[in-house]
Amino acid sequence: MFGFPSLSLNSLFVLKSIKKVIRIPNMDLCNNHALSPRKNYTNSSESVSAMKPRRQNVGVGLTISRRVTRSMTKLQPNSFPIPDELVFEIFSRLPSKTIARCRCACKLWSSMLRRQDFTDSFLTKSCARPQLLFACEDDSKYIFFSSPQPENPEENSYVVASNHLARFPSSYSLFGCTYGFLCFGANMMLNCDSDEMIWNPSTGQSLTLPRLNSRLRVGVDSYLGYDPVAKQLKVLSMNRSVASGELFSVEHQVLTLGTKNLSWRLVECCVPHFSCRKWICIGGVLYYTASVNSSSFSSMVVCFDLRSEKFRFVNFMETFSRAMDESTTLVNYDGRLVLLMSEDSSNVTRSSKSFDLWVLQDDEWSKHVYVLPPSWKDVVTEIMCISGMVGTSEIVLSPRFQYVPSYVMYYNVESKTIRKVGIQGLEAFQGSRFYTYLNYVENVKFL
């Protein structure tokens, strides 16, 4: 049922335990200790005082209900130890919601599934099967869905079934997504003074960040990045301050997640700028667009190295005598930063004629122009947003507002072909504002 090839007898013991916990029918009961790695057991005559079903809330809308029986509290004569590597391999192939259920089955499984070596292994496998993440802004809440990310769909009828993840109040503003974690902050349009928060849809865990050490609080911008060397998530935040009638980003501070005592530390930033909420994390570096002040267009890219916690600035306007368009999107282009924008418009519409792709390498920009085919006007009927790129040849776009049928669009810059991929499960939210993220991965790490 889980699609494991050539399972050994040891593996079957593990699967029996897992299948019973997630309540798959027609399976024999298996004792809870069958998963204990490298440990010898003896039979126990412990009695069970309560045989009534027990219910546990897991989070992310999951509830476990299971009946305690004598066979769960004593080992069978043929029980034997299972290597850690085999246990981890089996668990790492399960969906994140199943992992959440298994964590609540017993203390042994909970401890095992929180270990760093297991969460790293799960993340590695999850990165090999990236997903599309949809954030629907509907009235007073965000509603999140995920779908498998199709690889080279060949025809427009290709359909991807969506998976409802969870809901989140829209009193927060969605800043972005990194390695399966979402970053939220105060929604300034609603004049909310909410604290920054990190949320993991896979585990349901949300973490409220401590308030910034600040004398002023006009507004806050936050960016979430991952350092692959130290295997740490870090938040870069900055306050907004008014000077001469203009807003500037000041008091840049960093917070390392996963530590016992969460505390902000100031980092030096010598170039005054106003940060924008377009950003991406690539290879341990946070990139975000910025302008010289709040009344000008984005004219530079700020690079923050999560390892050294140092800033550097790459100018865009001085090189090309132009600012970035509203359509500009930061993209991971085979490990390099790319600015992708519509060449002739602030929006991507049926009247767009080409895409500009600016590649950053060694702090130098190189430009590529991709002229759109005549069929573009026949396919595009509404305002589109650039979601990113798959590899170095396919640009992914999505409608700003989704209607039935919901879809995302793939444009291959080499073959100049356009394909629409239908998304099932979003019919109830037609007309709502959607944000689409590429390469979303499930991450079962707890902070």
Short mmCIF file of C-alpha atoms in Angstrom, two decimals:
data_model
loop_
_atom_site.label_atom_id
_atom_site.label_comp_id
_atom_site.label_asym_id
_atom_site.label_seq_id
_atom_site.Cartn_x
_atom_site.Cartn_y
_atom_site.Cartn_z
CA MET A 1 0.00 0.00 0.00
CA PHE A 2 2.92 2.35 0.65
CA GLY A 3 4.77 1.24 -2.47
CA PHE A 4 7.87 -0.21 -0.82
CA PRO A 5 9.74 -2.64 -3.09
CA SER A 6 11.03 -6.01 -1.83
CA LEU A 7 10.33 -5.58 1.86
CA SER A 8 12.08 -7.92 4.26
CA LEU A 9 10.46 -9.60 7.28
CA ASN A 10 11.91 -6.85 9.51
CA SER A 11 10.28 -4.21 7.32
CA LEU A 12 6.91 -5.95 7.53
CA PHE A 13 6.99 -5.72 11.33
CA VAL A 14 7.50 -1.95 11.03
CA LEU A 15 4.76 -1.55 8.44
CA LYS A 16 2.27 -3.51 10.55
CA SER A 17 2.86 -1.09 13.42
CA ILE A 18 2.53 1.96 11.17
CA LYS A 19 -0.60 0.70 9.42
CA LYS A 20 -2.32 0.02 12.74
CA VAL A 21 -1.53 3.51 14.05
CA ILE A 22 -2.96 5.22 10.97
CA ARG A 23 -5.99 2.89 11.10
CA ILE A 24 -5.62 1.04 7.81
CA PRO A 25 -8.14 -1.85 7.88
CA ASN A 26 -7.52 -5.59 7.49
CA MET A 27 -4.19 -5.56 9.31
CA ASP A 28 -3.21 -7.61 12.35
CA LEU A 29 -2.27 -5.71 15.48
CA CYS A 30 1.40 -5.27 16.17
CA ASN A 31 2.99 -4.38 19.50
CA ASN A 32 4.36 -0.87 19.98
CA HIS A 33 7.92 -2.03 20.66
CA ALA A 34 8.43 -3.64 17.28
CA LEU A 35 10.16 -0.47 16.08
CA SER A 36 12.68 -0.18 18.88
CA PRO A 37 16.07 -0.30 17.16
CA ARG A 38 18.97 -2.43 18.43
CA LYS A 39 17.35 -3.38 21.69
CA ASN A 40 16.53 -6.83 23.11
CA TYR A 41 13.18 -7.40 24.75
CA THR A 42 11.64 -9.97 27.02
CA ASN A 43 8.00 -10.86 27.41
CA SER A 44 6.05 -8.69 29.79
CA SER A 45 3.00 -9.74 31.79
CA GLU A 46 1.98 -6.16 32.43
CA SER A 47 -1.77 -5.85 32.64
CA VAL A 48 -3.75 -3.21 30.89
CA SER A 49 -6.14 -1.38 33.12
CA ALA A 50 -8.02 0.51 30.42
CA MET A 51 -9.30 -1.01 27.21
CA LYS A 52 -11.30 2.02 26.05
CA PRO A 53 -10.36 3.83 22.86
CA ARG A 54 -8.08 6.81 23.37
CA ARG A 55 -8.14 9.92 21.19
CA GLN A 56 -5.23 12.29 20.66
CA ASN A 57 -5.14 15.57 18.76
CA VAL A 58 -2.11 15.71 16.52
CA GLY A 59 -2.47 19.13 14.92
CA VAL A 60 -2.97 20.03 11.26
CA GLY A 61 -6.49 18.69 11.62
CA LEU A 62 -5.51 15.12 12.50
CA THR A 63 -6.96 12.94 15.27
CA ILE A 64 -5.79 9.50 16.32
CA SER A 65 -8.18 6.98 17.80
CA ARG A 66 -6.88 3.56 18.85
CA ARG A 67 -7.83 0.80 21.25
CA VAL A 68 -5.30 -0.44 23.78
CA THR A 69 -5.04 -4.21 23.82
CA ARG A 70 -2.87 -6.71 25.64
CA SER A 71 -1.00 -7.47 22.43
CA MET A 72 0.23 -3.87 22.44
CA THR A 73 1.81 -4.08 25.87
CA LYS A 74 3.79 -7.30 25.57
CA LEU A 75 6.16 -8.60 22.95
CA GLN A 76 5.55 -11.62 20.82
CA PRO A 77 8.09 -14.45 21.01
CA ASN A 78 9.37 -13.74 17.47
CA SER A 79 10.12 -10.02 18.05
CA PHE A 80 13.69 -9.03 17.21
CA PRO A 81 15.72 -5.80 16.93
CA ILE A 82 15.56 -3.69 13.77
CA PRO A 83 18.49 -1.53 12.59
CA ASP A 84 18.07 2.23 12.82
CA GLU A 85 18.83 2.66 9.14
CA LEU A 86 15.96 0.38 8.08
CA VAL A 87 13.49 2.07 10.42
CA PHE A 88 14.47 5.53 9.17
CA GLU A 89 14.26 4.43 5.55
CA ILE A 90 10.69 3.20 5.99
CA PHE A 91 9.50 6.23 7.95
CA SER A 92 11.16 8.67 5.54
CA ARG A 93 8.97 7.36 2.71
CA LEU A 94 5.72 8.16 4.52
CA PRO A 95 3.69 11.36 4.01
CA SER A 96 4.20 14.11 6.57
CA LYS A 97 0.65 13.69 7.93
CA THR A 98 1.37 10.03 8.66
CA ILE A 99 4.59 11.06 10.42
CA ALA A 100 2.50 13.42 12.59
CA ARG A 101 0.22 10.51 13.57
CA CYS A 102 3.14 8.19 14.29
CA ARG A 103 4.76 10.78 16.56
CA CYS A 104 1.73 10.51 18.84
CA ALA A 105 1.68 6.70 18.90
CA CYS A 106 4.27 6.24 21.65
CA LYS A 107 7.25 7.96 23.27
CA LEU A 108 9.70 5.76 21.38
CA TRP A 109 8.38 6.81 17.97
CA SER A 110 8.05 10.44 19.05
CA SER A 111 11.70 10.54 20.11
CA MET A 112 12.89 8.73 17.00
CA LEU A 113 10.97 10.91 14.55
CA ARG A 114 12.29 14.12 16.11
CA ARG A 115 15.93 13.14 15.75
CA GLN A 116 18.02 15.37 13.47
CA ASP A 117 19.32 12.49 11.36
CA PHE A 118 15.74 11.41 10.60
CA THR A 119 14.42 14.91 9.81
CA ASP A 120 17.46 15.51 7.56
CA SER A 121 16.81 12.24 5.74
CA PHE A 122 13.12 13.08 5.29
CA LEU A 123 13.99 16.54 3.95
CA THR A 124 16.47 15.08 1.45
CA LYS A 125 13.79 12.78 0.03
CA SER A 126 11.23 15.60 0.05
CA CYS A 127 13.57 17.85 -1.95
CA ALA A 128 13.66 15.16 -4.64
CA ARG A 129 9.88 15.44 -5.07
CA PRO A 130 9.09 19.21 -4.83
CA GLN A 131 5.51 20.45 -4.82
CA LEU A 132 3.48 23.49 -5.77
CA LEU A 133 2.20 25.47 -2.79
CA PHE A 134 -0.95 27.58 -3.18
CA ALA A 135 -1.88 30.24 -0.63
CA CYS A 136 -5.47 31.45 -1.08
CA GLU A 137 -6.31 34.76 0.60
CA ASP A 138 -9.99 34.31 1.40
CA ASP A 139 -11.77 36.84 3.65
CA SER A 140 -10.12 36.62 7.07
CA LYS A 141 -7.79 33.70 6.45
CA TYR A 142 -5.14 32.11 4.27
CA ILE A 143 -5.96 28.63 3.03
CA PHE A 144 -3.04 26.48 1.91
CA PHE A 145 -2.99 23.70 -0.67
CA SER A 146 -0.18 21.66 -2.15
CA SER A 147 0.11 19.67 -5.36
CA PRO A 148 2.82 17.49 -6.86
CA GLN A 149 4.99 19.58 -9.12
CA PRO A 150 4.56 18.15 -12.65
CA GLU A 151 7.67 17.42 -14.68
CA ASN A 152 7.42 18.38 -18.34
CA PRO A 153 3.64 18.03 -18.79
CA GLU A 154 3.01 17.27 -22.43
CA GLU A 155 -0.58 18.39 -22.91
CA ASN A 156 -3.02 20.91 -21.50
CA SER A 157 -5.32 18.27 -20.04
CA TYR A 158 -2.75 17.25 -17.44
CA VAL A 159 -4.44 17.53 -14.03
CA VAL A 160 -2.88 17.64 -10.56
CA ALA A 161 -5.06 16.87 -7.53
CA SER A 162 -4.60 19.42 -4.72
CA ASN A 163 -4.08 18.56 -1.06
CA HIS A 164 -5.60 20.84 1.58
CA LEU A 165 -2.94 21.60 4.20
CA ALA A 166 -4.29 24.09 6.74
CA ARG A 167 -5.64 27.59 7.42
CA PHE A 168 -3.99 30.66 8.90
CA PRO A 169 -5.49 34.05 9.93
CA SER A 170 -4.95 36.85 7.40
CA SER A 171 -4.40 39.35 10.20
CA TYR A 172 -0.84 38.29 9.44
CA SER A 173 0.92 39.10 6.18
CA LEU A 174 2.57 36.19 4.34
CA PHE A 175 6.22 37.10 3.76
CA GLY A 176 7.32 33.92 1.98
CA CYS A 177 8.38 30.28 2.18
CA THR A 178 11.75 28.55 2.75
CA TYR A 179 12.47 24.82 3.12
CA GLY A 180 8.87 24.01 4.10
CA PHE A 181 8.55 26.83 6.67
CA LEU A 182 6.38 29.92 6.13
CA CYS A 183 7.21 33.35 7.50
CA PHE A 184 4.43 35.71 8.63
CA GLY A 185 4.42 39.24 9.96
CA ALA A 186 2.08 42.10 10.77
CA ASN A 187 -0.46 43.04 8.11
CA MET A 188 0.16 46.78 7.78
CA MET A 189 -2.92 47.21 5.56
CA LEU A 190 -5.04 46.20 8.56
CA ASN A 191 -2.92 48.28 10.97
CA CYS A 192 -2.16 45.10 12.88
CA ASP A 193 0.72 44.98 15.34
CA SER A 194 1.16 41.21 15.27
CA ASP A 195 4.48 39.59 16.12
CA GLU A 196 6.44 37.72 13.48
CA MET A 197 5.66 34.02 13.30
CA ILE A 198 7.17 30.92 11.68
CA TRP A 199 4.76 28.15 10.74
CA ASN A 200 5.26 24.64 9.40
CA PRO A 201 2.22 23.24 7.52
CA SER A 202 3.66 19.70 7.65
CA THR A 203 3.77 19.51 11.45
CA GLY A 204 1.24 22.21 12.37
CA GLN A 205 3.82 23.86 14.63
CA SER A 206 3.80 27.65 14.83
CA LEU A 207 6.50 29.63 16.59
CA THR A 208 5.97 33.25 17.65
CA LEU A 209 9.24 35.16 17.45
CA PRO A 210 10.35 37.49 20.24
CA ARG A 211 9.87 41.17 19.55
CA LEU A 212 12.79 43.00 17.96
CA ASN A 213 15.07 44.99 20.21
CA SER A 214 14.00 48.40 18.96
CA ARG A 215 13.30 51.96 19.99
CA LEU A 216 11.01 52.46 16.99
CA ARG A 217 8.37 50.25 15.42
CA VAL A 218 6.96 51.81 12.26
CA GLY A 219 6.93 48.45 10.52
CA VAL A 220 8.99 45.28 10.18
CA ASP A 221 10.28 43.27 7.24
CA SER A 222 11.46 39.69 7.83
CA TYR A 223 13.16 37.09 5.66
CA LEU A 224 13.61 33.42 6.45
CA GLY A 225 16.73 31.62 5.24
CA TYR A 226 18.45 28.26 5.60
CA ASP A 227 22.17 27.74 6.14
CA PRO A 228 22.95 24.32 4.56
CA VAL A 229 26.38 24.09 6.20
CA ALA A 230 25.24 24.60 9.81
CA LYS A 231 21.77 23.17 8.96
CA GLN A 232 20.14 26.13 10.67
CA LEU A 233 17.15 28.31 9.91
CA LYS A 234 17.74 32.01 10.50
CA VAL A 235 15.45 35.02 10.40
CA LEU A 236 16.74 38.39 9.21
CA SER A 237 14.49 41.23 10.37
CA MET A 238 14.68 45.00 10.20
CA ASN A 239 12.59 47.87 11.46
CA ARG A 240 11.37 50.79 9.40
CA SER A 241 12.24 54.31 10.49
CA VAL A 242 11.23 57.73 9.16
CA ALA A 243 13.92 60.23 8.19
CA SER A 244 13.28 63.42 6.17
CA GLY A 245 9.83 62.18 5.29
CA GLU A 246 11.12 58.89 3.85
CA LEU A 247 11.08 55.34 5.23
CA PHE A 248 14.32 53.43 5.63
CA SER A 249 15.20 49.97 6.93
CA VAL A 250 17.18 50.21 10.17
CA GLU A 251 18.34 48.03 13.06
CA HIS A 252 19.03 44.83 11.12
CA GLN A 253 18.87 41.83 13.45
CA VAL A 254 19.29 38.05 13.14
CA LEU A 255 17.63 35.22 15.06
CA THR A 256 18.76 31.58 14.89
CA LEU A 257 15.85 29.16 15.16
CA GLY A 258 16.03 25.86 17.01
CA THR A 259 18.07 27.22 19.93
CA LYS A 260 16.92 27.08 23.56
CA ASN A 261 17.06 30.83 24.13
CA LEU A 262 15.68 32.77 21.16
CA SER A 263 17.27 36.21 21.14
CA TRP A 264 17.94 38.81 18.45
CA ARG A 265 21.45 40.06 17.74
CA LEU A 266 22.29 43.21 15.80
CA VAL A 267 24.28 42.92 12.55
CA GLU A 268 26.05 45.78 10.86
CA CYS A 269 24.59 47.23 7.66
CA CYS A 270 26.45 50.26 6.29
CA VAL A 271 24.32 51.05 3.22
CA PRO A 272 21.00 52.86 3.87
CA HIS A 273 18.15 51.29 1.93
CA PHE A 274 14.45 50.50 2.00
CA SER A 275 13.75 46.77 1.86
CA CYS A 276 11.05 45.23 -0.32
CA ARG A 277 9.19 41.99 0.24
CA LYS A 278 10.55 40.19 -2.81
CA TRP A 279 13.16 37.71 -1.69
CA ILE A 280 14.59 34.22 -2.06
CA CYS A 281 17.15 32.04 -0.28
CA ILE A 282 19.70 30.21 -2.47
CA GLY A 283 22.64 28.21 -1.17
CA GLY A 284 22.77 29.87 2.25
CA VAL A 285 22.38 33.44 0.95
CA LEU A 286 19.28 35.61 1.39
CA TYR A 287 18.58 37.90 -1.56
CA TYR A 288 16.02 40.69 -1.45
CA THR A 289 15.26 43.71 -3.60
CA ALA A 290 15.64 47.21 -2.18
CA SER A 291 15.48 50.88 -3.11
CA VAL A 292 17.34 53.94 -1.88
CA ASN A 293 14.18 55.11 -0.06
CA SER A 294 10.48 54.29 0.19
CA SER A 295 9.41 56.63 -2.64
CA SER A 296 11.66 55.14 -5.34
CA PHE A 297 11.57 51.91 -7.32
CA SER A 298 13.73 48.89 -6.46
CA SER A 299 17.20 49.54 -7.81
CA MET A 300 19.47 47.06 -6.02
CA VAL A 301 19.70 43.52 -4.69
CA VAL A 302 20.84 43.00 -1.10
CA CYS A 303 22.77 39.78 -0.43
CA PHE A 304 22.99 38.53 3.15
CA ASP A 305 25.27 35.57 3.82
CA LEU A 306 23.63 33.46 6.54
CA ARG A 307 26.93 31.85 7.51
CA SER A 308 29.07 34.98 7.98
CA GLU A 309 26.06 37.26 8.64
CA LYS A 310 27.56 39.92 6.35
CA PHE A 311 25.82 42.15 3.79
CA ARG A 312 26.82 43.00 0.26
CA PHE A 313 24.95 45.09 -2.32
CA VAL A 314 24.64 44.62 -6.07
CA ASN A 315 23.34 47.65 -7.94
CA PHE A 316 20.93 47.23 -10.81
CA MET A 317 19.94 50.76 -11.80
CA GLU A 318 23.51 52.08 -12.15
CA THR A 319 24.40 49.22 -14.48
CA PHE A 320 21.33 49.36 -16.73
CA SER A 321 19.92 52.85 -16.06
CA ARG A 322 16.55 51.40 -15.12
CA ALA A 323 14.70 50.25 -12.03
CA MET A 324 13.04 46.88 -11.59
CA ASP A 325 9.50 46.47 -12.89
CA GLU A 326 6.62 45.49 -10.63
CA SER A 327 6.58 42.08 -12.33
CA THR A 328 10.16 41.33 -11.20
CA THR A 329 10.50 37.94 -9.48
CA LEU A 330 13.60 36.49 -7.82
CA VAL A 331 14.31 33.01 -9.15
CA ASN A 332 16.69 30.15 -8.39
CA TYR A 333 18.39 29.56 -11.75
CA ASP A 334 20.47 26.41 -11.30
CA GLY A 335 21.92 27.73 -8.02
CA ARG A 336 22.29 31.32 -9.24
CA LEU A 337 20.07 34.34 -8.63
CA VAL A 338 17.97 35.53 -11.54
CA LEU A 339 15.70 38.56 -11.86
CA LEU A 340 12.85 37.60 -14.18
CA MET A 341 10.51 40.30 -15.44
CA SER A 342 8.17 41.27 -18.25
CA GLU A 343 10.25 43.49 -20.53
CA ASP A 344 7.56 45.91 -21.65
CA SER A 345 5.02 46.02 -18.81
CA SER A 346 4.71 46.13 -15.04
CA ASN A 347 2.36 43.13 -15.34
CA VAL A 348 2.39 39.92 -17.34
CA THR A 349 -0.62 40.12 -19.67
CA ARG A 350 -1.69 38.98 -23.14
CA SER A 351 -0.03 42.13 -24.52
CA SER A 352 3.39 41.21 -23.10
CA LYS A 353 5.97 40.68 -25.84
CA SER A 354 9.02 39.23 -24.07
CA PHE A 355 10.66 38.25 -20.80
CA ASP A 356 13.94 39.69 -19.54
CA LEU A 357 16.14 37.34 -17.54
CA TRP A 358 19.04 38.90 -15.62
CA VAL A 359 21.55 36.38 -14.23
CA LEU A 360 23.79 37.36 -11.31
CA GLN A 361 27.21 35.74 -11.21
CA ASP A 362 30.25 37.09 -9.34
CA ASP A 363 28.26 40.29 -8.67
CA GLU A 364 27.92 40.92 -12.41
CA TRP A 365 24.67 40.93 -14.40
CA SER A 366 24.13 39.23 -17.75
CA LYS A 367 20.94 39.73 -19.75
CA HIS A 368 18.86 37.24 -21.79
CA VAL A 369 15.72 38.20 -23.72
CA TYR A 370 13.04 35.64 -24.59
CA VAL A 371 10.55 36.84 -27.21
CA LEU A 372 7.06 35.41 -26.77
CA PRO A 373 5.42 33.50 -29.66
CA PRO A 374 2.29 34.76 -31.48
CA SER A 375 0.24 32.06 -29.73
CA TRP A 376 0.80 33.88 -26.42
CA LYS A 377 -2.15 36.23 -27.09
CA ASP A 378 -4.47 33.28 -27.70
CA VAL A 379 -3.54 31.47 -24.47
CA VAL A 380 -3.23 34.29 -21.93
CA THR A 381 -6.56 35.91 -21.04
CA GLU A 382 -5.86 37.50 -17.65
CA ILE A 383 -3.17 39.13 -15.50
CA MET A 384 -0.48 36.57 -14.65
CA CYS A 385 2.17 36.44 -11.93
CA ILE A 386 5.62 34.93 -12.38
CA SER A 387 5.93 32.06 -9.89
CA GLY A 388 9.47 31.03 -10.82
CA MET A 389 11.36 28.66 -13.09
CA VAL A 390 11.76 24.90 -13.34
CA GLY A 391 15.38 24.25 -14.24
CA THR A 392 16.74 26.80 -16.69
CA SER A 393 14.19 26.54 -19.47
CA GLU A 394 10.61 26.66 -18.13
CA ILE A 395 8.96 29.77 -16.70
CA VAL A 396 5.96 29.05 -14.47
CA LEU A 397 3.13 31.58 -14.27
CA SER A 398 -0.16 31.60 -12.39
CA PRO A 399 -3.25 33.85 -12.53
CA ARG A 400 -3.40 36.54 -9.88
CA PHE A 401 -7.00 35.51 -9.22
CA GLN A 402 -7.98 31.88 -9.77
CA TYR A 403 -11.22 30.97 -11.52
CA VAL A 404 -12.67 27.64 -12.61
CA PRO A 405 -10.87 25.84 -14.09
CA SER A 406 -7.84 26.63 -11.91
CA TYR A 407 -4.46 26.26 -13.57
CA VAL A 408 -0.79 27.19 -13.74
CA MET A 409 1.02 27.83 -17.00
CA TYR A 410 4.41 26.60 -18.20
CA TYR A 411 6.32 28.48 -20.90
CA ASN A 412 9.40 26.74 -22.34
CA VAL A 413 11.84 29.42 -23.47
CA GLU A 414 13.72 26.97 -25.71
CA SER A 415 10.86 25.31 -27.59
CA LYS A 416 8.55 28.37 -27.17
CA THR A 417 5.69 26.07 -26.20
CA ILE A 418 2.94 27.02 -23.72
CA ARG A 419 1.15 24.45 -21.58
CA LYS A 420 -1.62 24.83 -19.03
CA VAL A 421 -1.76 22.45 -16.07
CA GLY A 422 -5.17 22.18 -14.42
CA ILE A 423 -5.40 22.13 -10.63
CA GLN A 424 -8.30 20.27 -9.03
CA GLY A 425 -9.69 21.10 -5.60
CA LEU A 426 -9.71 24.91 -5.75
CA GLU A 427 -13.21 25.30 -7.17
CA ALA A 428 -14.71 26.65 -3.92
CA PHE A 429 -12.31 29.61 -3.92
CA GLN A 430 -12.81 31.01 -7.41
CA GLY A 431 -12.21 34.73 -7.65
CA SER A 432 -9.85 34.69 -4.65
CA ARG A 433 -6.31 36.07 -4.64
CA PHE A 434 -3.76 33.28 -4.95
CA TYR A 435 -0.02 33.15 -4.29
CA THR A 436 1.83 30.26 -5.94
CA TYR A 437 5.21 28.97 -4.76
CA LEU A 438 7.42 26.50 -6.62
CA ASN A 439 9.62 23.82 -5.08
CA TYR A 440 7.72 23.59 -1.80
CA VAL A 441 9.04 20.69 0.29
CA GLU A 442 7.57 18.90 3.29
CA ASN A 443 9.77 19.36 6.35
CA VAL A 444 9.00 17.42 9.57
CA LYS A 445 11.56 19.25 11.67
CA PHE A 446 10.34 20.80 14.96
CA LEU A 447 11.78 24.13 16.07
#
